[in-house]
Amino acid sequence: MPTCQNCHGQWSWKETFKRSFVLIGGMTCPYCGEKQYLTARIRKRSTLIMPMVIFLILLGNLFFGPSYIALFAILGVIPLSVILYPFFVELSNEEDPPF
């Protein structure tokens, strides 16, 4: 779970999940109230992983034909990635330049 770089308070899964939907600006720490920002490394990972997984599943459909396995894989991977995302969040005090 992410920790605030100011007060070193560890965020809970629920706090991280709720604050991860903020698209502009930083996320406010629930303990000290300071702005925290996602690191550039995590932003890059989060934008690459999901499309890559979906592409691989769809590529499998292209070669092996459509199947229920691919449908269940897509329906299972998306919620799983949303549930696991807060565990991989890293925070910093300063906003890194975009990509």
Short mmCIF file of C-alpha atoms in Angstrom, two decimals:
data_model
loop_
_atom_site.label_atom_id
_atom_site.label_comp_id
_atom_site.label_asym_id
_atom_site.label_seq_id
_atom_site.Cartn_x
_atom_site.Cartn_y
_atom_site.Cartn_z
CA MET A 1 0.00 0.00 0.00
CA PRO A 2 1.24 3.51 -0.67
CA THR A 3 2.69 5.67 2.07
CA CYS A 4 2.59 9.45 2.24
CA GLN A 5 6.00 10.96 1.61
CA ASN A 6 5.26 13.75 4.11
CA CYS A 7 3.85 12.08 7.22
CA HIS A 8 4.72 8.46 6.28
CA GLY A 9 1.14 7.37 6.98
CA GLN A 10 0.17 4.20 5.16
CA TRP A 11 -3.01 4.52 3.13
CA SER A 12 -5.62 1.78 3.25
CA TRP A 13 -6.84 -0.04 0.15
CA LYS A 14 -10.16 1.81 0.26
CA GLU A 15 -8.51 5.26 0.53
CA THR A 16 -6.14 4.49 -2.31
CA PHE A 17 -8.92 3.11 -4.50
CA LYS A 18 -11.15 6.16 -3.95
CA ARG A 19 -8.36 8.64 -4.59
CA SER A 20 -7.07 6.84 -7.69
CA PHE A 21 -10.02 8.15 -9.72
CA VAL A 22 -8.72 11.72 -9.44
CA LEU A 23 -7.39 12.54 -12.89
CA ILE A 24 -6.12 16.10 -12.48
CA GLY A 25 -3.76 17.23 -9.76
CA GLY A 26 -2.65 15.16 -6.86
CA MET A 27 -4.34 13.04 -4.26
CA THR A 28 -4.78 14.53 -0.81
CA CYS A 29 -3.31 12.53 2.05
CA PRO A 30 -6.04 11.50 4.52
CA TYR A 31 -3.66 11.96 7.46
CA CYS A 32 -1.78 15.22 6.87
CA GLY A 33 -3.81 16.80 4.05
CA GLU A 34 -0.79 17.36 1.77
CA LYS A 35 -0.94 16.68 -1.97
CA GLN A 36 0.64 13.45 -3.13
CA TYR A 37 1.28 12.52 -6.76
CA LEU A 38 1.69 9.24 -8.59
CA THR A 39 5.25 8.56 -9.65
CA ALA A 40 6.01 8.60 -13.38
CA ARG A 41 6.90 4.91 -13.28
CA ILE A 42 3.47 3.92 -11.95
CA ARG A 43 1.68 6.17 -14.45
CA LYS A 44 3.56 4.48 -17.31
CA ARG A 45 2.79 1.00 -16.01
CA SER A 46 -0.89 1.67 -15.49
CA THR A 47 -1.34 3.01 -19.00
CA LEU A 48 0.50 0.08 -20.63
CA ILE A 49 -0.57 -3.03 -18.75
CA MET A 50 -4.34 -3.11 -19.33
CA PRO A 51 -4.32 -2.44 -23.09
CA MET A 52 -1.52 -4.98 -23.51
CA VAL A 53 -3.47 -7.72 -21.69
CA ILE A 54 -6.63 -7.04 -23.67
CA PHE A 55 -4.62 -7.00 -26.91
CA LEU A 56 -3.11 -10.41 -26.11
CA ILE A 57 -6.54 -11.89 -25.36
CA LEU A 58 -7.96 -10.49 -28.59
CA LEU A 59 -4.92 -11.73 -30.51
CA GLY A 60 -5.60 -15.20 -29.12
CA ASN A 61 -9.15 -14.89 -30.45
CA LEU A 62 -7.77 -14.04 -33.87
CA PHE A 63 -5.60 -17.16 -34.04
CA PHE A 64 -7.79 -19.65 -32.17
CA GLY A 65 -11.26 -18.25 -32.90
CA PRO A 66 -13.68 -16.69 -30.45
CA SER A 67 -14.27 -18.69 -27.30
CA TYR A 68 -15.85 -18.46 -23.90
CA ILE A 69 -12.39 -18.71 -22.36
CA ALA A 70 -11.40 -15.37 -23.91
CA LEU A 71 -14.64 -13.80 -22.70
CA PHE A 72 -14.07 -15.04 -19.15
CA ALA A 73 -10.42 -13.95 -19.34
CA ILE A 74 -11.43 -10.39 -20.27
CA LEU A 75 -14.16 -10.31 -17.62
CA GLY A 76 -11.74 -11.68 -15.02
CA VAL A 77 -8.65 -9.65 -15.85
CA ILE A 78 -10.28 -6.23 -15.74
CA PRO A 79 -11.79 -6.54 -12.23
CA LEU A 80 -8.63 -8.26 -10.97
CA SER A 81 -6.45 -5.41 -12.18
CA VAL A 82 -8.75 -2.85 -10.57
CA ILE A 83 -8.63 -4.72 -7.26
CA LEU A 84 -4.82 -5.12 -7.32
CA TYR A 85 -3.99 -1.59 -8.54
CA PRO A 86 -3.89 0.06 -5.06
CA PHE A 87 -1.18 -2.38 -3.96
CA PHE A 88 1.20 -1.08 -6.65
CA VAL A 89 0.65 2.67 -6.21
CA GLU A 90 3.75 4.72 -5.34
CA LEU A 91 3.48 8.34 -4.24
CA SER A 92 5.82 11.33 -4.33
CA ASN A 93 5.69 14.90 -2.99
CA GLU A 94 6.29 16.44 -6.40
CA GLU A 95 4.51 15.91 -9.67
CA ASP A 96 6.85 14.26 -12.17
CA PRO A 97 6.85 15.57 -15.72
CA PRO A 98 4.46 13.66 -18.00
CA PHE A 99 6.03 10.69 -19.78
#
